[in-house]
Coordinates of C-alpha atoms in Angstrom, one line a residue:
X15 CA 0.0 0.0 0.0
X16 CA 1.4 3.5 -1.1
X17 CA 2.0 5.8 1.5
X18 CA -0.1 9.8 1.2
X19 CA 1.9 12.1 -0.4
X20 CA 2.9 14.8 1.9
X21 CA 3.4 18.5 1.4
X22 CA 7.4 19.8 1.0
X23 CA 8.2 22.8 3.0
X24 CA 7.9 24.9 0.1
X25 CA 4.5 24.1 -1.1
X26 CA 3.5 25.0 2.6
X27 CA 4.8 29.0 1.5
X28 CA 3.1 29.3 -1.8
X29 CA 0.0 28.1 0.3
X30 CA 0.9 30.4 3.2
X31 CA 1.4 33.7 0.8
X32 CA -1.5 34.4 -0.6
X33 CA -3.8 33.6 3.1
X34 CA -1.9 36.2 4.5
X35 CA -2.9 38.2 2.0
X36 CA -6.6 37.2 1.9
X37 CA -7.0 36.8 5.6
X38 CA -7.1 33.4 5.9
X39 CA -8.3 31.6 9.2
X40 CA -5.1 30.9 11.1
X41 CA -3.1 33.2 9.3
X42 CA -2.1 36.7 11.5
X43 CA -2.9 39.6 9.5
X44 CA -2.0 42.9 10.7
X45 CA -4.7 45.8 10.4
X46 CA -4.2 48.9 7.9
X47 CA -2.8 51.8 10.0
X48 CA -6.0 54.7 10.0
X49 CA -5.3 57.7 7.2
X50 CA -3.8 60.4 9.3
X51 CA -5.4 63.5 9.3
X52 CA -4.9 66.6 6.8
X53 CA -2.5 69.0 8.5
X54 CA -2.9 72.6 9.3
X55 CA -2.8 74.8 5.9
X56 CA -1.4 77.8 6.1
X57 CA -1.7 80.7 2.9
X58 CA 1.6 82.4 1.7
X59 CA 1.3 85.8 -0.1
X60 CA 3.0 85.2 -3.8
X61 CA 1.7 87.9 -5.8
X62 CA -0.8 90.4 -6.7
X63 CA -2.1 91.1 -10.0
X64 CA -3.5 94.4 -10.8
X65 CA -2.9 94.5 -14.4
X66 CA -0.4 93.9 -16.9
X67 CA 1.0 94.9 -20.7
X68 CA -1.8 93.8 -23.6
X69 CA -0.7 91.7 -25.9
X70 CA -2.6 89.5 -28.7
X71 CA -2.6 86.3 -28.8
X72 CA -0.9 84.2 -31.1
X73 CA -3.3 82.2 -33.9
X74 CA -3.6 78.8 -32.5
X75 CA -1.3 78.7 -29.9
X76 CA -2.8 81.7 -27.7
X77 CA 0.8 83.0 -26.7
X78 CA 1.4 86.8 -26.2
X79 CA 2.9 88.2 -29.1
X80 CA 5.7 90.4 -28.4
X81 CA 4.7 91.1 -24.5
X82 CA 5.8 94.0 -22.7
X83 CA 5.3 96.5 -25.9
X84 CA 1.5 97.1 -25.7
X85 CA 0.0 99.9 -23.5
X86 CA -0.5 98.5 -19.9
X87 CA -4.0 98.3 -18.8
X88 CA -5.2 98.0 -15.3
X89 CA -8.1 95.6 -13.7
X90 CA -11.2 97.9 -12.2
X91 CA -13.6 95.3 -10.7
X92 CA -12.4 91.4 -10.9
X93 CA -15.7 89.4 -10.1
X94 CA -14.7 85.9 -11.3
X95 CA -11.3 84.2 -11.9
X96 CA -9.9 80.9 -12.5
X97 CA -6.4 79.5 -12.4
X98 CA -4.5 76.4 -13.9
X99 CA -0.6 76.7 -13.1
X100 CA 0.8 79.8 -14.9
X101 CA -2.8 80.9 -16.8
X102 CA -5.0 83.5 -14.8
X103 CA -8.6 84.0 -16.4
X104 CA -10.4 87.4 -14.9
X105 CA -14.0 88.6 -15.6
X106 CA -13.3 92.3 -14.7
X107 CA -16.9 93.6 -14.2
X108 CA -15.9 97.2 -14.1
X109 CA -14.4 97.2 -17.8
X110 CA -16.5 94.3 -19.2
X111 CA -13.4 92.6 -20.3
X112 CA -12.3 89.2 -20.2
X113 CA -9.1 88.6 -20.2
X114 CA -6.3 86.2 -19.9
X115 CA -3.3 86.7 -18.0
X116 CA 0.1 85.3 -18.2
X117 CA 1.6 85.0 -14.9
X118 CA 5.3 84.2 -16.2
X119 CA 5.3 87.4 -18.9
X120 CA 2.9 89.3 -17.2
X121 CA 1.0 89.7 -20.5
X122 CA -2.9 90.8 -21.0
X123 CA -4.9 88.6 -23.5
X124 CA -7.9 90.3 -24.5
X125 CA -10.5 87.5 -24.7
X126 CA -13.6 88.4 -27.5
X127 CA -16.7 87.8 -27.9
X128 CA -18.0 87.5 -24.5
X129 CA -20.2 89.3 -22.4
X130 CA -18.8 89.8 -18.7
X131 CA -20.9 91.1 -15.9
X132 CA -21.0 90.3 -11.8
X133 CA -22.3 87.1 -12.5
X134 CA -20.0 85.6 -15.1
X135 CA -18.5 82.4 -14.2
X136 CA -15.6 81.2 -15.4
X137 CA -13.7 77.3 -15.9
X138 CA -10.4 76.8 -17.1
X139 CA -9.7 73.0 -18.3
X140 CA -6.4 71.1 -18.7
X141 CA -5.9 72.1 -22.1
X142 CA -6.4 75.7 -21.4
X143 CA -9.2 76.3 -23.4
X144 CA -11.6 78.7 -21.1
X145 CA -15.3 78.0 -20.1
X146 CA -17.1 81.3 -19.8
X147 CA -21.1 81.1 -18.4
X148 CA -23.4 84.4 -18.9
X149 CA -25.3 84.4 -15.5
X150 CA -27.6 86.5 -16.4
X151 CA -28.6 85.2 -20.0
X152 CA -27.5 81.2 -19.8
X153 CA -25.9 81.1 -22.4
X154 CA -21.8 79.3 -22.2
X155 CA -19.1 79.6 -24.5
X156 CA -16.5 77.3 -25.4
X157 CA -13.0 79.7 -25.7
X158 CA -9.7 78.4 -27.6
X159 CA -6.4 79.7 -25.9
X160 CA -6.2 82.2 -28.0
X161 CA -10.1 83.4 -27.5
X162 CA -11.5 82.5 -30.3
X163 CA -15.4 81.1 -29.6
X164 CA -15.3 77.8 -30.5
X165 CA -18.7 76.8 -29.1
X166 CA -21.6 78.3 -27.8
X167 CA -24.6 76.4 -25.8
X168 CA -27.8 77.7 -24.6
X169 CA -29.7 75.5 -22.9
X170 CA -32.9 77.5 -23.2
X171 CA -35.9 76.0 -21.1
X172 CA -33.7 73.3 -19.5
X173 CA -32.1 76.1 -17.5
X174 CA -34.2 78.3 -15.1
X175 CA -31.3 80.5 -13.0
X176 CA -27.5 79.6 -14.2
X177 CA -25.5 80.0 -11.3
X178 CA -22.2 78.6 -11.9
X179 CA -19.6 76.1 -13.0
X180 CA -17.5 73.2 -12.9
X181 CA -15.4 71.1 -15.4
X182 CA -15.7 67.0 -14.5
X183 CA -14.1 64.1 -16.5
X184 CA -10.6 66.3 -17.4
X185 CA -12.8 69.0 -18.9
X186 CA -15.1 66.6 -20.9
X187 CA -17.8 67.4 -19.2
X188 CA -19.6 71.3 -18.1
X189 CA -21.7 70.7 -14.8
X190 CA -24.3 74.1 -15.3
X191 CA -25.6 74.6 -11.4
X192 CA -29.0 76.3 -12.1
X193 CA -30.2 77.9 -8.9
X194 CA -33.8 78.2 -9.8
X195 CA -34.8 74.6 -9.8
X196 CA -31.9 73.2 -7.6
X197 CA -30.5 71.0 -10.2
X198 CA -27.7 70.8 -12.5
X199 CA -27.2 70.3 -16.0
X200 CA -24.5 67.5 -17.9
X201 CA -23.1 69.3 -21.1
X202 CA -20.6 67.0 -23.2
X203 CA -18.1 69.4 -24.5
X204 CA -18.2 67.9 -27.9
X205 CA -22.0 68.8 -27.6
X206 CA -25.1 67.1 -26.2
X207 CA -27.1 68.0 -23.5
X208 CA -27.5 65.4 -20.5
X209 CA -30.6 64.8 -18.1
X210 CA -30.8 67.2 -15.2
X211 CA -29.8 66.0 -11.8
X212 CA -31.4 67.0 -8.8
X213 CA -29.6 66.2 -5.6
X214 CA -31.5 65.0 -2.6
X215 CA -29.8 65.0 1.0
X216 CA -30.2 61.3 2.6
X217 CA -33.1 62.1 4.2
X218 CA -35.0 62.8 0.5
X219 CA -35.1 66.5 0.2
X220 CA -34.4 68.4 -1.9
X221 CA -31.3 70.7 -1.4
X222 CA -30.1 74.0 -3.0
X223 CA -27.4 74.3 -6.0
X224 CA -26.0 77.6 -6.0
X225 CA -22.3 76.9 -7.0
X226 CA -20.5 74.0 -7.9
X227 CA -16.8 72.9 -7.7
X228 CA -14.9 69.9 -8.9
X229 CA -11.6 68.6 -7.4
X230 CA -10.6 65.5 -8.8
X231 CA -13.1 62.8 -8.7
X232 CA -15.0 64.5 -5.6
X233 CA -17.7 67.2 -6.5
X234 CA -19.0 69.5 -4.7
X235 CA -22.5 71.8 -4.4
X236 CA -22.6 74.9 -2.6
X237 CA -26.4 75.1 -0.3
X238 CA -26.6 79.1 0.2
X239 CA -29.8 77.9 2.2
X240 CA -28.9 75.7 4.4
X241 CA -25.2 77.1 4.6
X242 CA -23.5 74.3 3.9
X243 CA -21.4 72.8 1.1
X244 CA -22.3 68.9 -0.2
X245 CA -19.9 66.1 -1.4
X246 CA -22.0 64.5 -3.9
X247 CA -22.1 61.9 -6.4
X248 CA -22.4 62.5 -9.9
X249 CA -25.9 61.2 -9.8
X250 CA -26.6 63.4 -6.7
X251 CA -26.8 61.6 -3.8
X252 CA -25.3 63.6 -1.4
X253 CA -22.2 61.6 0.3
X254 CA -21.5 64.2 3.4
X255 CA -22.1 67.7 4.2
X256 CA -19.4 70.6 5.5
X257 CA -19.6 74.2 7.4
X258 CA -23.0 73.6 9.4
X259 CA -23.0 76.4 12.3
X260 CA -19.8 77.7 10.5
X261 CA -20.7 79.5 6.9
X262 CA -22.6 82.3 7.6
X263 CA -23.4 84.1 4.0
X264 CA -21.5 81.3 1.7
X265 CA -20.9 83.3 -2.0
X266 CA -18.7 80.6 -4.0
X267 CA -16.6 78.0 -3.7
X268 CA -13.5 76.2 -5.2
X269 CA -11.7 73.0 -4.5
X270 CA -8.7 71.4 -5.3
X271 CA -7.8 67.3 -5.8
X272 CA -6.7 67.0 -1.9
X273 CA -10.1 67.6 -1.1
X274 CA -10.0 70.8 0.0
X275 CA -13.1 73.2 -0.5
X276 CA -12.6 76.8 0.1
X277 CA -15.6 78.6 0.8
X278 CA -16.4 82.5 -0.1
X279 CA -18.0 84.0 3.1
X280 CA -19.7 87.5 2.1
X281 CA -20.9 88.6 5.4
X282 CA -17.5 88.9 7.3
X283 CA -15.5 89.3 4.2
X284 CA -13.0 86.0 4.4
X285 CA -12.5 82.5 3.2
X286 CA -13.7 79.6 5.3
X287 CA -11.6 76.1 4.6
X288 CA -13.2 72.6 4.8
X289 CA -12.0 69.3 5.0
X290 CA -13.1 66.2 5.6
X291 CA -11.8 65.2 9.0
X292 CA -10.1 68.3 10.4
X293 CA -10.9 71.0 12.0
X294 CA -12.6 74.2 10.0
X295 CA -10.0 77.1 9.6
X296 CA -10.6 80.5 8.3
X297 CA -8.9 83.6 6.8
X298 CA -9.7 87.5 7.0
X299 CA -9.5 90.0 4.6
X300 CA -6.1 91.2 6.4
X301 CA -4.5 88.0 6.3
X302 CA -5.3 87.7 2.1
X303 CA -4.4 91.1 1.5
X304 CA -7.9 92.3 -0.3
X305 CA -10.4 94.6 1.0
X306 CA -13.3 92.8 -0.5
X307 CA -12.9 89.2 -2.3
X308 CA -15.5 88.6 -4.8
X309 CA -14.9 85.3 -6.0
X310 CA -11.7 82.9 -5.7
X311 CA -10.2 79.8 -7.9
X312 CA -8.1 77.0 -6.6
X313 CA -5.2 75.1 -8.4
X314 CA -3.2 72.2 -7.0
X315 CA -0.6 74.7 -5.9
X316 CA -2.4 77.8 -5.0
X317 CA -5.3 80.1 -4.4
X318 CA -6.7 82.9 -6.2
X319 CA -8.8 85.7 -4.9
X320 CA -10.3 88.5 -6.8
X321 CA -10.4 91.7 -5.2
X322 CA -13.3 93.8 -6.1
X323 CA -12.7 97.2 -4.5
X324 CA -8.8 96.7 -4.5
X325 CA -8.7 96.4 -8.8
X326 CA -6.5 93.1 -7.9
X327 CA -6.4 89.7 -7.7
X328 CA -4.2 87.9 -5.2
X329 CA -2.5 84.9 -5.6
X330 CA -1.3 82.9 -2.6
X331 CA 0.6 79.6 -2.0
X332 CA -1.1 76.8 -0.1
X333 CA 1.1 75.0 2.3
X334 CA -0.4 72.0 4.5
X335 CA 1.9 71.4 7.5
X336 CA 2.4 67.4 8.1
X337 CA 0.3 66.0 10.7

């Protein structure tokens, strides 16, 4: 009678690998340590922008031609901004310009073909191309670097009250946030027109959408109402909500893809940061250098506020301390 095979040492170890992986019974497996939590961010003054030297734009490419030689023009009222790396877009409200400003030559772009009042809303995508929305009429254009329209959209009776922007999928995508009937709107950038989405808290009401930022894959809707800003998915269920007993008069917001949310107060005049996780902090007027900050824009290395009575915008490094 044949004697049982037996296992060899090593067959033992192949076995033994992947149960400690899985958890197998009898197998020890250590726990995950918990995610620390976000540090203590701190705002460093970099610059401020109060104008610059116009230049056009080259065809195509949307680089200042021959910067430093046109006459210098300065920024009245900035009511909206946005900021990717070294490109600064600003709706000055007190001119009625759009323009585009290149932080490394210091060069003006005049932007065409847009309407800008206090409630233009602005988007800048990866590529650079610019995202402008017309508060007051609905209607959002499509700009190439070099401001040429390339698209305009208007939704018409979809749209009740457009109250803001945000770019999703790596620009793919416009999310409209339309204040009237608490809802947003899905526009494909290479044109067609999604279902509205109307977020509902978890208890089944309704709440407000009266801003909207994207950071990354988390989104989030600004609740002037209820003062409070909602991580939600992209078929609006609303994951958590930030700033309750904090936000007082909420104006805007921004984010960025550590899932930060800065939050536009109006009634004390500063910006209120959120974070999952850690504790609320805050910054006056005196610590961002403005006298009155109208709207703000958030990159993965800094922060953008536009000054309204100052004629500026300021930009300021983010630093998050280690925890």
């Amino acid at each position: 009678m044949n004697a049982r095979p037996t296992f060899s040492a090593t067959r033992r170890l192949l076995l033994a690998a992947p149960c400690a992986l899985l958890g197998c019974a009898g197998v020890p497996v250590s726990a995950p340590p918990p995610p620390a939590a976000p540090g203590e961010v701190s705002l460093q003054p970099w610059r401020s922008v109060n104008g610059g030297f116009v230049a056009a734009p080259e065809p195509g490419l949307g680089m200042p031609v021959r910067p430093g030689t046109g006459p210098f023009a300065q920024l009245v009222a900035p009511t909206a901004v946005a900021l990717v790396d070294q490109d600064l877009l600003v709706a000055d409200s007190g001119t009625q310009r759009l323009w585009r400003i290149d932080l490394m030559l210091g060069a003006l772009v005049p932007q065409g073909g847009v309407a800008v009042s206090p409630t233009t809303a602005l988007a800048l995508a990866p590529d650079r191309s610019a995202w402008v929305l017309d508060g007051m009429g609905g209607a959002l254009r499509h700009l190439a670097r070099d401001g040429r329209v390339l698209q305009t959209f208007r939704p018409g009776a979809d749209l009740a009250a457009a109250s803001g922007i945000a770019l999703a999928d790596l620009g793919a995508t416009v999310l409209l946030a339309d204040a009237g009937l608490g809802q947003w709107l899905e526009l494909r950038a290479g044109g067609g027109l999604a279902l509205p989405v109307r977020p509902l808290s978890a208890e089944g009401r309704s709440i407000a959408v009266d801003a909207m930022a994207a950071g990354g894959s988390l989104l989030w809707v600004l609740d002037k109402r209820a003062g409070l800003v909602h991580r939600v998915d992209r078929g609006g269920r609303v994951l958590a909500s930030l700033g309750a007993g904090v936000l007082k008069q909420p104006v805007a917001i921004a984010a960025d893809t550590r899932g930060r949310v800065w939050v536009l107060d109006g009634q004390d005049h500063r910006i209120v940061l959120l974070r999952e996780g850690a504790p609320v902090q805050a910054f006056g007027a005196s610590a961002l250098r403005v006298r009155q900050p109208a709207a703000i824009a958030a990159d993965e290395r800094g922060l953008a506020v536009a000054d309204r009575l100052g004629g500026q915008v300021v930009l300021l490094r983010v630093q998050e301390a280690r925890p």
